[in-house]
CSV table of C-alpha atoms and ligand atoms in Angstrom, one decimal:
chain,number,residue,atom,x,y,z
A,1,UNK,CA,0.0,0.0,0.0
A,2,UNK,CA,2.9,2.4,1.2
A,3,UNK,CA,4.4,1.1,-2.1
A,4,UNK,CA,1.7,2.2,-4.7
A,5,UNK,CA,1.6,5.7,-2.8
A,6,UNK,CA,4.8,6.5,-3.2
A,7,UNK,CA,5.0,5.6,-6.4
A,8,UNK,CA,2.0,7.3,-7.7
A,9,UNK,CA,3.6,10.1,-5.4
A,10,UNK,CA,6.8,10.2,-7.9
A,11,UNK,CA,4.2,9.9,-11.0
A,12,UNK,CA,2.6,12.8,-10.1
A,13,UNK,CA,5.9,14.3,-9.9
A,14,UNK,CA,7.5,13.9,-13.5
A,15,UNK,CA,4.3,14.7,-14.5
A,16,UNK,CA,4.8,18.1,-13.0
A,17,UNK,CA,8.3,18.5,-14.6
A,18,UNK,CA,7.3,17.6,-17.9
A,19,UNK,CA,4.3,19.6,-17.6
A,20,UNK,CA,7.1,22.6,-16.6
A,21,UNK,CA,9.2,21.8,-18.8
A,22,UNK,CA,7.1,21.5,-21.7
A,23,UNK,CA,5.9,25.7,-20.5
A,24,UNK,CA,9.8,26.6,-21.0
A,25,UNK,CA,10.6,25.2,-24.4
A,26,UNK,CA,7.0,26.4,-26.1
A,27,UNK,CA,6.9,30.0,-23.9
A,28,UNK,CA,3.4,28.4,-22.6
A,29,UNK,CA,1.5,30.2,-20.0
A,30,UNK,CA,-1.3,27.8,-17.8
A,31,UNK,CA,-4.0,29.8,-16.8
A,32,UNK,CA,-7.0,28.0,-14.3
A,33,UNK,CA,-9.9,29.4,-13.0
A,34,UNK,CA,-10.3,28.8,-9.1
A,35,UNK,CA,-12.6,25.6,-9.6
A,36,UNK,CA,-9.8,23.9,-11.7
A,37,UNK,CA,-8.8,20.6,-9.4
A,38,UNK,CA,-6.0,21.3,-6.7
A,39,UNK,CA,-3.2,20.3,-8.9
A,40,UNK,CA,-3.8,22.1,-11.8
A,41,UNK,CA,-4.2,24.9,-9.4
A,42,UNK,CA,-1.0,24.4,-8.3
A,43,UNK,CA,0.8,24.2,-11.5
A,44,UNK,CA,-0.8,27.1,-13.0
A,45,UNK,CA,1.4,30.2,-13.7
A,46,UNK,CA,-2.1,32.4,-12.6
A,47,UNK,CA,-5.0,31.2,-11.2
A,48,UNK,CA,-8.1,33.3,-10.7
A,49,UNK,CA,-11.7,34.0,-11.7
A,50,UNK,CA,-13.4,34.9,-14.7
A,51,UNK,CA,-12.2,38.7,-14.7
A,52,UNK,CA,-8.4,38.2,-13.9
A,53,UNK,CA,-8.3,35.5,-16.7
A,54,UNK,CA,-9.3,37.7,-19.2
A,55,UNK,CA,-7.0,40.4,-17.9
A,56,UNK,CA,-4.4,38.1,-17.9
A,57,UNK,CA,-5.0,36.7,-21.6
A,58,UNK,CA,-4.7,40.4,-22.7
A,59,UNK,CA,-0.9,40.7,-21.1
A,60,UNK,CA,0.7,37.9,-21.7
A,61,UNK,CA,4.0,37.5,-24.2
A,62,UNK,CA,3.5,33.7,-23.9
A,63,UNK,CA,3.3,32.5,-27.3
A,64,UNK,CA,0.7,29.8,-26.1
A,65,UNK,CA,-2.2,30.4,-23.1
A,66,UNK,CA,-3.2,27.0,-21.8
A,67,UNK,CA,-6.8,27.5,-20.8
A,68,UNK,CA,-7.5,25.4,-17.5
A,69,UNK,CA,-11.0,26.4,-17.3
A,70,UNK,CA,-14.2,25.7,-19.2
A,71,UNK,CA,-14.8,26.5,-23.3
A,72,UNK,CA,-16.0,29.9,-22.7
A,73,UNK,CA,-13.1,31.1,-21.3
A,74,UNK,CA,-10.7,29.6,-23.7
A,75,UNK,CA,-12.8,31.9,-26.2
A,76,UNK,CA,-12.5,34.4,-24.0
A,77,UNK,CA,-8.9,34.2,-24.3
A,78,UNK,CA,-8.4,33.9,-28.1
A,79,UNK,CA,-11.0,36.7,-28.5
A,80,UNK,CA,-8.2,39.3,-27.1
A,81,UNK,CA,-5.0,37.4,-27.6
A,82,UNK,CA,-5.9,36.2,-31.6
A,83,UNK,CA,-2.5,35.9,-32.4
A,84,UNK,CA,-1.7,33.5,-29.9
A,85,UNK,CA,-2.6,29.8,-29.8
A,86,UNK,CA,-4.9,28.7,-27.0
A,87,UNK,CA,-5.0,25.4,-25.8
A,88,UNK,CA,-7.3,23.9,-23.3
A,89,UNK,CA,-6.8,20.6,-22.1
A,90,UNK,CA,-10.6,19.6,-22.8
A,91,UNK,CA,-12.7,20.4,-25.5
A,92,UNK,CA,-15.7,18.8,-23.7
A,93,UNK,CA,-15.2,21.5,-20.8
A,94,UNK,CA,-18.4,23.2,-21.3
A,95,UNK,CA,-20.8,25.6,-19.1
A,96,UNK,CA,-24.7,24.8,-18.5
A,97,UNK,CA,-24.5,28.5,-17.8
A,98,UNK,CA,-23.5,29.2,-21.6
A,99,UNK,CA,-25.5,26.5,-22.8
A,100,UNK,CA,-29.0,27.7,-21.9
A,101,UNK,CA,-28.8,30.8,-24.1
A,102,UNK,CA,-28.3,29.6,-27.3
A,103,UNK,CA,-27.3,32.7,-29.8
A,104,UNK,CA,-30.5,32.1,-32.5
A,105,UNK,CA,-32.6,32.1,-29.1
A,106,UNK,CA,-31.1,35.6,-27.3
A,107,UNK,CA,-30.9,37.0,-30.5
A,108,UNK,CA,-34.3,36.8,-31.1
A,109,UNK,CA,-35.2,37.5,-27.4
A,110,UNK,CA,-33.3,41.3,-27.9
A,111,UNK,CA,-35.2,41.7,-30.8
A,112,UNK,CA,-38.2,41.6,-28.4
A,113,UNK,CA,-36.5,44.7,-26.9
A,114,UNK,CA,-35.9,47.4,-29.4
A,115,UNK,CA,-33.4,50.4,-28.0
A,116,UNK,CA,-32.2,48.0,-24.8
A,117,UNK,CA,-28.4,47.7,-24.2
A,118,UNK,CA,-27.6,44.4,-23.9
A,119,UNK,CA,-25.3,43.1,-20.9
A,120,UNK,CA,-24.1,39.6,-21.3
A,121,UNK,CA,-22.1,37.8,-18.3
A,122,UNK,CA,-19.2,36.5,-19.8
A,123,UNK,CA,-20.1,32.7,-19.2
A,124,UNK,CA,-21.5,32.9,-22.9
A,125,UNK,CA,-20.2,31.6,-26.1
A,126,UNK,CA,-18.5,33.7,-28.8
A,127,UNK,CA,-21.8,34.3,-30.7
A,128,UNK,CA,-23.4,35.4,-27.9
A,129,UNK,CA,-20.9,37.8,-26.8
A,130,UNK,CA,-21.4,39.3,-30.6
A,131,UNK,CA,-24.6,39.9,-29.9
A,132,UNK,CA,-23.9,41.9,-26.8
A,133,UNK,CA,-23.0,45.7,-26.1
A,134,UNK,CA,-21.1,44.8,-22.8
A,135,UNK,CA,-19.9,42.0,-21.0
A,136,UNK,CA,-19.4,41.5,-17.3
A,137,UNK,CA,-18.6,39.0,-14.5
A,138,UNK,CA,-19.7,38.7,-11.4
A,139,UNK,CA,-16.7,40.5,-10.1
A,140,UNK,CA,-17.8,44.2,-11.8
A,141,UNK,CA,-21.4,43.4,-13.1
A,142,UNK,CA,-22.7,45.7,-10.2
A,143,UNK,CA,-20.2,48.6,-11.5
A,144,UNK,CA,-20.4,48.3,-14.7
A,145,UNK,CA,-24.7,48.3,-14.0
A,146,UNK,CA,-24.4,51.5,-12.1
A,147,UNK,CA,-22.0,53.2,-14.9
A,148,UNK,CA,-25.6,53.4,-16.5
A,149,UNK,CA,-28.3,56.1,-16.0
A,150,UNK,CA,-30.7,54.8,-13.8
A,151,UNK,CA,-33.5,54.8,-16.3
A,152,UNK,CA,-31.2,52.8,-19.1
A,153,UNK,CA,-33.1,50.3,-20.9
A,154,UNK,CA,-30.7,47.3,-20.4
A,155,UNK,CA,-31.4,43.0,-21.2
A,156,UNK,CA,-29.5,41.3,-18.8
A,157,UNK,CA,-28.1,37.5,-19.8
A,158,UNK,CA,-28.0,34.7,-19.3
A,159,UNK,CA,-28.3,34.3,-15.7
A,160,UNK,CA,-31.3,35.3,-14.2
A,161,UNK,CA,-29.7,34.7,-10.8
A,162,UNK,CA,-26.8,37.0,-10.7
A,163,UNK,CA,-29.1,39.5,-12.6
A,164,UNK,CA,-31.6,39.1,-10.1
A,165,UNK,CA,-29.6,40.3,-7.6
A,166,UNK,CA,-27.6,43.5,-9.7
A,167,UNK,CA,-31.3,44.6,-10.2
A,168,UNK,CA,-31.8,44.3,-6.2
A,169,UNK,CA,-28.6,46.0,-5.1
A,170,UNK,CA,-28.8,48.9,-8.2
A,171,UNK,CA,-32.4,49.2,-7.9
A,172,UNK,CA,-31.9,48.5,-11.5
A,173,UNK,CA,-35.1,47.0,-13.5
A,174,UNK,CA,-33.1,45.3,-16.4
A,175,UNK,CA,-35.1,42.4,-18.3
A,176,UNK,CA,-33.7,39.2,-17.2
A,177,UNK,CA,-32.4,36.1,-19.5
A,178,UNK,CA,-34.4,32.8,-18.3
A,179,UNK,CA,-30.6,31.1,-17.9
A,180,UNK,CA,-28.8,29.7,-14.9
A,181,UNK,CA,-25.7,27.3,-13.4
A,182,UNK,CA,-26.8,24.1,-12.2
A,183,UNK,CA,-23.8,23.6,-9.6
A,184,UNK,CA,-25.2,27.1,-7.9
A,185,UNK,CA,-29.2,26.3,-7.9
A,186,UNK,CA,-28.0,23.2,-6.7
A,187,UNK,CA,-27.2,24.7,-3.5
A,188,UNK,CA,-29.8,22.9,-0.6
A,189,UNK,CA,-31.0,26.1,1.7
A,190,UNK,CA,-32.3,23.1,4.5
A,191,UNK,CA,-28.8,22.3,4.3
A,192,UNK,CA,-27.0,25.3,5.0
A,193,UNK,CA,-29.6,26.0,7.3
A,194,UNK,CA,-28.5,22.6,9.6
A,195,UNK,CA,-24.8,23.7,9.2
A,196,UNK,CA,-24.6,27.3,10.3
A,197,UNK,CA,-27.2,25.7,13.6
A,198,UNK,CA,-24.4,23.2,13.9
A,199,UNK,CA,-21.7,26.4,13.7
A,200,UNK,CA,-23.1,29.1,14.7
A,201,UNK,CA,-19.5,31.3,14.6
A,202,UNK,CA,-19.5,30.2,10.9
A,203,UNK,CA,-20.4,32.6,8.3
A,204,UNK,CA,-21.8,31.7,4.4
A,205,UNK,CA,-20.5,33.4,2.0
A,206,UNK,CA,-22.3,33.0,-1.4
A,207,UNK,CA,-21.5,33.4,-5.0
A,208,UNK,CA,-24.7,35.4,-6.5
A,209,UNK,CA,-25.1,32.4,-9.1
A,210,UNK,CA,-27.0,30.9,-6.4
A,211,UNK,CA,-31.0,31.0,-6.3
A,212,UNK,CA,-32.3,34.0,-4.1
A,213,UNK,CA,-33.4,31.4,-1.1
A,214,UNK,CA,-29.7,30.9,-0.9
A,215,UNK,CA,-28.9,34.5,-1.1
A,216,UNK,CA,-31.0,35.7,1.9
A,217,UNK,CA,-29.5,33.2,4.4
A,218,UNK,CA,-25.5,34.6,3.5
A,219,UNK,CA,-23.5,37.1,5.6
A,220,UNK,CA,-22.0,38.0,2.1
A,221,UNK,CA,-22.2,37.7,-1.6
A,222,UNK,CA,-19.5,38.3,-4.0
A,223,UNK,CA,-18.0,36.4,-7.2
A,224,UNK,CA,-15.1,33.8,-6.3
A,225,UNK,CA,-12.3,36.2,-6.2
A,226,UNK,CA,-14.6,38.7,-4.0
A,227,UNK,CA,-15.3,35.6,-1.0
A,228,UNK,CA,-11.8,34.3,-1.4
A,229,UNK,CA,-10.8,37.9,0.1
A,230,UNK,CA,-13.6,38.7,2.0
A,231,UNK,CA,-12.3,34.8,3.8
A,232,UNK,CA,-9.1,36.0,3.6
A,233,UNK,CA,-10.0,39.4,5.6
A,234,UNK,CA,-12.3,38.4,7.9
A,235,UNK,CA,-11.1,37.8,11.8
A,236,UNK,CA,-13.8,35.0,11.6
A,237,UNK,CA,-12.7,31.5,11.5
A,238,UNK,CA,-15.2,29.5,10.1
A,239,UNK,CA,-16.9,30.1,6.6
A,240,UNK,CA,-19.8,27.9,5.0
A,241,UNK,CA,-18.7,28.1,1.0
A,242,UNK,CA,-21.7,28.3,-1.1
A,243,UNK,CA,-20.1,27.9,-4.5
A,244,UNK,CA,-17.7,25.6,-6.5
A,245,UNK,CA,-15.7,23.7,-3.7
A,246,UNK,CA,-12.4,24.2,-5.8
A,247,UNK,CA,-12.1,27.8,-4.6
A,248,UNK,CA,-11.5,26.6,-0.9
A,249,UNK,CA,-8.2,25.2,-1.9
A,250,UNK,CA,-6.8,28.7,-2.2
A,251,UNK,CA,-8.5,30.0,0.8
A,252,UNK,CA,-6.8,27.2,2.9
A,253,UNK,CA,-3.5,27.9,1.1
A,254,UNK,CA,-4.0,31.5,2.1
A,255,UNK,CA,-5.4,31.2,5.8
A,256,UNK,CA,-4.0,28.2,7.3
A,257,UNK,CA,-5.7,28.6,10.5
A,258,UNK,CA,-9.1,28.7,9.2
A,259,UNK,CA,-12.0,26.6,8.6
A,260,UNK,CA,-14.0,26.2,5.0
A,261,UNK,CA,-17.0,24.1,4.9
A,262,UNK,CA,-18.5,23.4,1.5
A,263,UNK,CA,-22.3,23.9,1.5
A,264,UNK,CA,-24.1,20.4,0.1
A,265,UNK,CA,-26.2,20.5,-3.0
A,266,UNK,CA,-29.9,19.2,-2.7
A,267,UNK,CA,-29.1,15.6,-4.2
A,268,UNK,CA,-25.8,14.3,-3.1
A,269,UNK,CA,-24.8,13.5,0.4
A,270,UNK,CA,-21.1,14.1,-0.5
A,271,UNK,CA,-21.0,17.7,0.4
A,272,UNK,CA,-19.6,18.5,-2.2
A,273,UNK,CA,-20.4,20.8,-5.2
A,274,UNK,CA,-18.0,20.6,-7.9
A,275,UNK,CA,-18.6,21.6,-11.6
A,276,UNK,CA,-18.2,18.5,-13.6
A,277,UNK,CA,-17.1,20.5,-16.9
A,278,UNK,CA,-14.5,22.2,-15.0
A,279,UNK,CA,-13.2,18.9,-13.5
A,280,UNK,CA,-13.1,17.1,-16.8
A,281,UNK,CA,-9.4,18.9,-16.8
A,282,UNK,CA,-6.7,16.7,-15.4
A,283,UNK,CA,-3.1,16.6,-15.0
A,284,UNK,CA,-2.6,14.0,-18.0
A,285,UNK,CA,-4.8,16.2,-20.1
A,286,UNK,CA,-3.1,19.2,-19.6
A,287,UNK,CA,0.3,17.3,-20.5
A,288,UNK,CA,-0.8,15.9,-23.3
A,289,UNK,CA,-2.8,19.3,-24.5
A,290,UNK,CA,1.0,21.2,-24.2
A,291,UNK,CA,2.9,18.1,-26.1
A,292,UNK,CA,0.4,18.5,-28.9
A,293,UNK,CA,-0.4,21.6,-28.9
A,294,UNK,CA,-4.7,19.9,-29.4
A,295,UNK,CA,-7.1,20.1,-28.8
A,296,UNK,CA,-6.9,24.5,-29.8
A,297,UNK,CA,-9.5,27.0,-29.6
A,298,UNK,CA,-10.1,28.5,-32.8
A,299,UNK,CA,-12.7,31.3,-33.7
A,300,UNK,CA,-13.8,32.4,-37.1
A,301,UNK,CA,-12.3,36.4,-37.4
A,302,UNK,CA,-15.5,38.1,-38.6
A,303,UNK,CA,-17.4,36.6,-35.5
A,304,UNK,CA,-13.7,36.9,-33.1
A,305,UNK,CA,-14.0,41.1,-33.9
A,306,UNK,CA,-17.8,41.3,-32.9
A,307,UNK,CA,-17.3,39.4,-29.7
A,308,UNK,CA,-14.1,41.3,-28.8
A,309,UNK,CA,-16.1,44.9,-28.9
A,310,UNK,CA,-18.2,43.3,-26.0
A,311,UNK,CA,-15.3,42.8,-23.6
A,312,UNK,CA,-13.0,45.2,-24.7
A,313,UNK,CA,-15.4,47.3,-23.1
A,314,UNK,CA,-15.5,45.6,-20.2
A,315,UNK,CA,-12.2,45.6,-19.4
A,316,UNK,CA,-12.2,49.4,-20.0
A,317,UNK,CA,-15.2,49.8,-17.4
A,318,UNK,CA,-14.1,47.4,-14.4
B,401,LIG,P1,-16.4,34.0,-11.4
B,401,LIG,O1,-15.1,33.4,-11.8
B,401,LIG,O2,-16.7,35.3,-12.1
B,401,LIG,O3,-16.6,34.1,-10.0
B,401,LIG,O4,-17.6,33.1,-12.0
B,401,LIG,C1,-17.9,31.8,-11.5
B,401,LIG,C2,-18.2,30.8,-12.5
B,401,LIG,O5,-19.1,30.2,-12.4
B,401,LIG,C3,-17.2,30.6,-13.5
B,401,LIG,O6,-17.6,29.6,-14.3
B,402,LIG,FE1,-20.6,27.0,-15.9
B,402,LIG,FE2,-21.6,26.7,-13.5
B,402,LIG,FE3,-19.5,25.3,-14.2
B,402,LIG,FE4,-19.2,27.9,-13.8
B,402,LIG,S1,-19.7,26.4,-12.3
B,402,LIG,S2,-18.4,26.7,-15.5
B,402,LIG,S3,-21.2,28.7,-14.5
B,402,LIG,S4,-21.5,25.2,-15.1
């Protein structure tokens, strides 16, 4: 038994080097979004939500961005870094998020809507970032909301959650996407209920993906980089996590001392809530996607330019 785990131990290891080594000879950046699995968290040369990835896939000199994250993002990436070849380990790394707005459909929804800005969260495929006037995350959708006049007629999309609760803190009215994540409504409000009875020093801190139920019960909301400080900040020390469970491997790396409890979803009695898309990323994938340079994200120009407006102006707003 000792055996095996040492030598899956030293496995794990040359995987690491080759994975390193591979970065040096190509000039190969690995990118990974806080829900990536621990180890590709630790690899990564940046790791960090939605926002920061897309800031970083702007600055870069690598000559390849390794993508450790779901497809949207790897678009994301190639949208403002076109002349750079983006790799992600997974092709199959999707997002229900992006899924349940399907470009034909929004487009036709907006045309419900004429003389409405359109905000899109940035958890949306390339087409549907064409079709939008800004994009946001859930790090500076409330700012870039309240860089409008307070009568704007905005479309908010896809997720009817996180808009839901911008129009609640801006006192905003914007017409809402039908769209949501199904790791966040997964969250069980019974159960977090039980768990801050069983800890009652422990705070929840939510990501606003999560259904309003969920909401109302936390001590604060914020995206994944926002809780990850707000953890890191706080003299408390005990926190109920009320989104992806990846993010709590940087919150222990960064406060040792404290406590990080991942809230349970409704169905599972494993407590915990991880994104199967962003876990279909492993070690071996990410080795293989650098030694072939496959599986690459590639966007047609005409469509790359139209999606680009959308976040180029996000970037200049946050
Ligand atoms: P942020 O990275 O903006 O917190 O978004 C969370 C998410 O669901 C990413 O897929
Ligand atoms: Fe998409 Fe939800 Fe997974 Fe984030 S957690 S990638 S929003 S499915």
């Amino acid at each position: 038994m000792l055996k095996n785990t040492s030598i899956e131990i030293s496995e794990k290891n040359n995987l690491k080097e080759k994975i390193q080594k591979l970065c040096k000879e190509k000039n190969a950046v690995i990118m990974a979004h806080y829900y990536q699995p621990n180890d590709i968290q630790d690899i990564a040369h940046f790791v960090g939500d939605s926002l920061a990835l897309a800031q970083w896939a702007k600055q870069t000199n690598a000559d390849i961005i390794v993508v450790c994250g779901v497809h949207f993002m790897g678009e994301t990436a190639k949208i403002l870094s076109p002349g750079k070849k983006v790799l992600i380990p997974d092709l199959n790394a999707g997002c229900s998020l992006a899924d349940s707005c399907p470009a034909d459909k929004f487009e036709e929804f907006i045309r419900q809507y004429p003389g409405y800005k359109v905000i899109s969260y940035v958890n949306t495929t390339a087409a549907v970032k064409a079709l939008t006037d800004i994009c946001v995350t859930s790090t500076n959708a409330r700012k870039i909301v309240e860089q409008f006049p307070s009568d704007a007629k905005l479309i908010f999309g896809p997720d009817k959650n996180l808009g839901d609760y911008i129009n609640s803190t801006t006192g905003r009215k914007m017409i809402l996407w039908n769209g949501a994540c199904h790791v966040h409504e997964q969250f069980s409000l019974e159960k977090i209920l039980e768990l801050k009875a069983q800890y009652p020093d422990a705070l929840v801190l939510a990501h606003p993906e999560c259904k309003k139920p969920v909401l109302m019960v936390a001590d604060f909301i914020g995206s994944t980089q926002a809780l990850l400080n707000y953890a890191t900040q706080s003299e408390k020390r005990r926190f109920i996590i009320v989104t992806e469970s990846g993010v709590i491997h940087e919150m222990k790396k960064k406060n040792p001392g404290k406590e990080f409890i991942p809230a349970p979803p409704i169905d599972s009695s494993c407590g915990c809530s991880e994104c199967n898309f962003m876990r279909l990323n492993t070690m071996e994938k990410l080795y293989n996607c650098l030694l072939n340079e496959q599986p690459e994200i590639l966007i047609d120009e005409t469509l790359r330019r139209k999606a680009e407006k959308s976040i180029l102006q996000m970037l200049e707003m946050s």
